[in-house]
Amino acid sequence: FVLSFVPRQSVEPCSWLSRSATIEPMNELPVLPRQATERDHVLTLRGHTLLCLQDFRGEGNSKDFIENLAAVQRSLSVDPEQPVEVTDRGDVVCGACPHQAATGCSLNGIGSEDAIRAQDHDVLRRLGLAPGDRVAWETILQRIAGTISGDALDGICGQCRWLPLGHCREGIARLRGRICEGHGTPGN
């Protein structure tokens, strides 16, 4: 297992990463080949959703949305090796959102989809991923812990209505604690 990413200057990477992981150039990321997975189900998740999942607490836009996001979170918790295909377009979470329109997100009116896609691109860039990449959920968690701090969310998430609640910030702090301080994997 090789963890590959380029730490952002604003985030102190996990100290154990420099001792136990090989840092490789961004163009040599350990991405699961599309044909290599034998799993029946690959979850497609937007870049920003990767952060939202860090501390989802059963709140949301509708009952269907909440149940769907909870099911996604349970699936990933049960199987951290679950392959995830990252995207900058509608994902499995958006499918149950009442604000999903034919043109994408309509949560904040015209321009919502463009703003969400900018967030997706920012998150994926920080994680060293691109739309269409497939990686294990555990690898995504390790990249989040090694490259994103709760303090970075103001710049990434912009005007997200959930940001002031602090849930994602708390979830990322717990994730960094489990992975960085515990030297373990997200499930430990």
mmCIF file of C-alpha atoms in Angstrom:
data_model
loop_
_atom_site.group_PDB
_atom_site.id
_atom_site.type_symbol
_atom_site.label_atom_id
_atom_site.label_comp_id
_atom_site.label_asym_id
_atom_site.label_seq_id
_atom_site.Cartn_x
_atom_site.Cartn_y
_atom_site.Cartn_z
ATOM 1 C CA PHE A 1 0.000 0.000 0.000
ATOM 2 C CA VAL A 2 1.376 3.347 -1.038
ATOM 3 C CA LEU A 3 -0.306 6.583 0.033
ATOM 4 C CA SER A 4 0.239 9.302 -2.519
ATOM 5 C CA PHE A 5 -0.606 12.949 -2.105
ATOM 6 C CA VAL A 6 0.947 16.352 -1.934
ATOM 7 C CA PRO A 7 0.243 17.933 1.465
ATOM 8 C CA ARG A 8 -1.108 21.494 1.405
ATOM 9 C CA GLN A 9 1.072 24.009 3.204
ATOM 10 C CA SER A 10 -1.825 25.115 5.410
ATOM 11 C CA VAL A 11 -2.270 21.623 6.871
ATOM 12 C CA GLU A 12 0.226 19.771 9.009
ATOM 13 C CA PRO A 13 0.250 16.285 7.476
ATOM 14 C CA CYS A 14 0.118 13.302 9.754
ATOM 15 C CA SER A 15 3.603 12.877 11.192
ATOM 16 C CA TRP A 16 3.547 9.110 10.641
ATOM 17 C CA LEU A 17 2.996 9.575 6.908
ATOM 18 C CA SER A 18 6.545 10.726 6.349
ATOM 19 C CA ARG A 19 7.877 7.619 8.138
ATOM 20 C CA SER A 20 5.626 4.942 6.711
ATOM 21 C CA ALA A 21 4.330 6.147 3.365
ATOM 22 C CA THR A 22 5.998 6.895 0.109
ATOM 23 C CA ILE A 23 5.029 10.234 -1.367
ATOM 24 C CA GLU A 24 4.799 9.985 -5.132
ATOM 25 C CA PRO A 25 4.099 12.543 -7.843
ATOM 26 C CA MET A 26 0.435 13.352 -8.389
ATOM 27 C CA ASN A 27 0.422 11.605 -11.772
ATOM 28 C CA GLU A 28 1.229 8.228 -10.178
ATOM 29 C CA LEU A 29 -1.723 7.893 -7.813
ATOM 30 C CA PRO A 30 -2.892 4.420 -6.715
ATOM 31 C CA VAL A 31 -6.254 4.558 -8.447
ATOM 32 C CA LEU A 32 -8.251 1.363 -8.886
ATOM 33 C CA PRO A 33 -8.532 0.481 -12.571
ATOM 34 C CA ARG A 34 -12.151 0.403 -13.751
ATOM 35 C CA GLN A 35 -11.910 -3.219 -14.884
ATOM 36 C CA ALA A 36 -10.006 -4.430 -11.791
ATOM 37 C CA THR A 37 -12.847 -4.172 -9.296
ATOM 38 C CA GLU A 38 -14.846 -7.334 -8.646
ATOM 39 C CA ARG A 39 -17.405 -5.607 -6.454
ATOM 40 C CA ASP A 40 -21.007 -5.491 -7.539
ATOM 41 C CA HIS A 41 -21.383 -1.848 -6.597
ATOM 42 C CA VAL A 42 -19.128 1.164 -7.033
ATOM 43 C CA LEU A 43 -20.418 4.267 -5.271
ATOM 44 C CA THR A 44 -20.189 7.481 -7.258
ATOM 45 C CA LEU A 45 -19.579 10.474 -4.995
ATOM 46 C CA ARG A 46 -19.004 14.151 -5.699
ATOM 47 C CA GLY A 47 -15.837 15.726 -4.350
ATOM 48 C CA HIS A 48 -17.642 17.836 -1.759
ATOM 49 C CA THR A 49 -19.730 14.854 -0.616
ATOM 50 C CA LEU A 50 -16.514 13.145 0.507
ATOM 51 C CA LEU A 51 -16.239 15.855 3.172
ATOM 52 C CA CYS A 52 -19.970 15.948 4.002
ATOM 53 C CA LEU A 53 -19.839 12.259 4.904
ATOM 54 C CA GLN A 54 -17.285 12.873 7.659
ATOM 55 C CA ASP A 55 -19.904 13.793 10.217
ATOM 56 C CA PHE A 56 -23.350 13.347 8.728
ATOM 57 C CA ARG A 57 -25.818 13.378 11.621
ATOM 58 C CA GLY A 58 -29.135 12.556 10.020
ATOM 59 C CA GLU A 59 -30.077 16.085 9.010
ATOM 60 C CA GLY A 60 -30.834 17.176 5.491
ATOM 61 C CA ASN A 61 -33.092 18.468 2.793
ATOM 62 C CA SER A 62 -35.806 15.779 2.955
ATOM 63 C CA LYS A 63 -36.611 12.410 4.492
ATOM 64 C CA ASP A 64 -35.542 10.591 1.301
ATOM 65 C CA PHE A 65 -32.295 12.560 1.159
ATOM 66 C CA ILE A 66 -31.484 11.765 4.801
ATOM 67 C CA GLU A 67 -32.249 8.060 4.415
ATOM 68 C CA ASN A 68 -30.185 7.859 1.228
ATOM 69 C CA LEU A 69 -27.159 9.636 2.713
ATOM 70 C CA ALA A 70 -27.385 7.478 5.854
ATOM 71 C CA ALA A 71 -27.388 4.343 3.675
ATOM 72 C CA VAL A 72 -24.301 5.571 1.801
ATOM 73 C CA GLN A 73 -22.540 6.336 5.076
ATOM 74 C CA ARG A 74 -23.426 2.886 6.505
ATOM 75 C CA SER A 75 -22.198 1.135 3.365
ATOM 76 C CA LEU A 76 -18.838 2.896 3.535
ATOM 77 C CA SER A 77 -18.485 2.317 7.287
ATOM 78 C CA VAL A 78 -19.131 -1.413 6.936
ATOM 79 C CA ASP A 79 -16.702 -1.787 4.025
ATOM 80 C CA PRO A 80 -13.851 0.767 4.015
ATOM 81 C CA GLU A 81 -12.383 -0.981 0.961
ATOM 82 C CA GLN A 82 -15.559 -0.105 -0.989
ATOM 83 C CA PRO A 83 -14.549 1.382 -4.336
ATOM 84 C CA VAL A 84 -15.677 4.952 -4.884
ATOM 85 C CA GLU A 85 -15.712 6.720 -8.220
ATOM 86 C CA VAL A 86 -15.277 10.435 -7.646
ATOM 87 C CA THR A 87 -17.134 12.910 -9.809
ATOM 88 C CA ASP A 88 -17.894 16.583 -10.257
ATOM 89 C CA ARG A 89 -21.492 15.956 -11.293
ATOM 90 C CA GLY A 90 -24.600 14.475 -9.673
ATOM 91 C CA ASP A 91 -23.842 11.429 -7.514
ATOM 92 C CA VAL A 92 -25.710 8.774 -5.539
ATOM 93 C CA VAL A 93 -26.504 11.362 -2.874
ATOM 94 C CA CYS A 94 -27.869 13.927 -5.341
ATOM 95 C CA GLY A 95 -30.294 11.330 -6.703
ATOM 96 C CA ALA A 96 -32.462 11.678 -3.580
ATOM 97 C CA CYS A 97 -32.083 15.438 -3.172
ATOM 98 C CA PRO A 98 -35.204 17.546 -3.755
ATOM 99 C CA HIS A 99 -32.977 20.277 -5.227
ATOM 100 C CA GLN A 100 -31.600 18.064 -8.007
ATOM 101 C CA ALA A 101 -32.790 19.421 -11.362
ATOM 102 C CA ALA A 102 -32.114 18.341 -14.934
ATOM 103 C CA THR A 103 -29.312 20.926 -15.027
ATOM 104 C CA GLY A 104 -27.839 19.836 -11.680
ATOM 105 C CA CYS A 105 -28.105 21.421 -8.261
ATOM 106 C CA SER A 106 -30.740 24.136 -7.886
ATOM 107 C CA LEU A 107 -30.420 24.647 -4.112
ATOM 108 C CA ASN A 108 -29.470 28.330 -4.342
ATOM 109 C CA GLY A 109 -30.980 29.098 -7.739
ATOM 110 C CA ILE A 110 -29.100 29.853 -10.952
ATOM 111 C CA GLY A 111 -25.414 29.129 -10.611
ATOM 112 C CA SER A 112 -25.790 26.538 -7.839
ATOM 113 C CA GLU A 113 -24.404 23.696 -9.945
ATOM 114 C CA ASP A 114 -21.386 25.777 -11.001
ATOM 115 C CA ALA A 115 -20.616 26.651 -7.373
ATOM 116 C CA ILE A 116 -20.942 23.016 -6.266
ATOM 117 C CA ARG A 117 -18.716 21.858 -9.143
ATOM 118 C CA ALA A 118 -16.079 24.408 -8.076
ATOM 119 C CA GLN A 119 -16.205 22.883 -4.574
ATOM 120 C CA ASP A 120 -15.914 19.397 -6.060
ATOM 121 C CA HIS A 121 -12.847 20.402 -8.080
ATOM 122 C CA ASP A 122 -11.216 22.038 -5.055
ATOM 123 C CA VAL A 123 -11.701 18.948 -2.882
ATOM 124 C CA LEU A 124 -10.559 16.537 -5.590
ATOM 125 C CA ARG A 125 -7.471 18.660 -6.310
ATOM 126 C CA ARG A 126 -6.539 18.699 -2.627
ATOM 127 C CA LEU A 127 -6.938 14.913 -2.507
ATOM 128 C CA GLY A 128 -4.926 14.377 -5.683
ATOM 129 C CA LEU A 129 -7.913 12.962 -7.541
ATOM 130 C CA ALA A 130 -9.763 13.763 -10.752
ATOM 131 C CA PRO A 131 -13.338 13.075 -11.843
ATOM 132 C CA GLY A 132 -13.629 9.442 -12.914
ATOM 133 C CA ASP A 133 -10.899 8.130 -10.589
ATOM 134 C CA ARG A 134 -11.826 5.044 -8.586
ATOM 135 C CA VAL A 135 -10.239 4.528 -5.190
ATOM 136 C CA ALA A 136 -11.060 2.631 -2.013
ATOM 137 C CA TRP A 137 -13.008 4.638 0.578
ATOM 138 C CA GLU A 138 -10.241 3.982 3.101
ATOM 139 C CA THR A 139 -7.726 5.638 0.780
ATOM 140 C CA ILE A 140 -9.983 8.667 0.434
ATOM 141 C CA LEU A 141 -10.245 8.909 4.226
ATOM 142 C CA GLN A 142 -6.481 8.754 4.584
ATOM 143 C CA ARG A 143 -6.072 11.502 1.997
ATOM 144 C CA ILE A 144 -8.645 13.682 3.725
ATOM 145 C CA ALA A 145 -6.882 13.196 7.075
ATOM 146 C CA GLY A 146 -3.490 13.970 5.552
ATOM 147 C CA THR A 147 -4.434 17.010 3.502
ATOM 148 C CA ILE A 148 -7.549 18.756 4.817
ATOM 149 C CA SER A 149 -8.118 20.324 8.207
ATOM 150 C CA GLY A 150 -11.374 21.643 9.599
ATOM 151 C CA ASP A 151 -9.994 25.158 9.230
ATOM 152 C CA ALA A 152 -9.768 24.678 5.451
ATOM 153 C CA LEU A 153 -13.540 24.171 5.161
ATOM 154 C CA ASP A 154 -14.343 27.898 5.161
ATOM 155 C CA GLY A 155 -12.375 28.240 1.928
ATOM 156 C CA ILE A 156 -13.703 25.023 0.389
ATOM 157 C CA CYS A 157 -17.356 25.024 1.397
ATOM 158 C CA GLY A 158 -18.113 28.716 0.963
ATOM 159 C CA GLN A 159 -21.762 29.427 1.669
ATOM 160 C CA CYS A 160 -22.844 25.876 2.560
ATOM 161 C CA ARG A 161 -25.776 26.135 4.939
ATOM 162 C CA TRP A 162 -24.381 23.254 7.051
ATOM 163 C CA LEU A 163 -20.921 24.759 7.567
ATOM 164 C CA PRO A 164 -21.879 27.020 10.523
ATOM 165 C CA LEU A 165 -23.079 23.959 12.460
ATOM 166 C CA GLY A 166 -19.486 22.678 12.615
ATOM 167 C CA HIS A 167 -20.368 19.022 11.955
ATOM 168 C CA CYS A 168 -17.913 18.530 9.075
ATOM 169 C CA ARG A 169 -15.155 20.340 10.960
ATOM 170 C CA GLU A 170 -15.679 18.031 13.965
ATOM 171 C CA GLY A 171 -15.808 14.948 11.748
ATOM 172 C CA ILE A 172 -12.541 15.817 10.015
ATOM 173 C CA ALA A 173 -10.883 16.469 13.382
ATOM 174 C CA ARG A 174 -12.000 13.025 14.603
ATOM 175 C CA LEU A 175 -10.829 11.421 11.365
ATOM 176 C CA ARG A 176 -7.409 13.077 11.651
ATOM 177 C CA GLY A 177 -7.220 11.902 15.255
ATOM 178 C CA ARG A 178 -8.002 8.299 14.352
ATOM 179 C CA ILE A 179 -5.675 8.142 11.384
ATOM 180 C CA CYS A 180 -2.855 10.527 12.256
ATOM 181 C CA GLU A 181 -2.575 10.116 16.000
ATOM 182 C CA GLY A 182 -3.735 6.512 16.108
ATOM 183 C CA HIS A 183 -1.568 5.495 13.139
ATOM 184 C CA GLY A 184 -4.452 3.349 12.063
ATOM 185 C CA THR A 185 -7.024 2.996 9.408
ATOM 186 C CA PRO A 186 -10.402 4.694 9.588
ATOM 187 C CA GLY A 187 -12.133 1.580 10.870
ATOM 188 C CA ASN A 188 -9.814 1.237 13.885
#
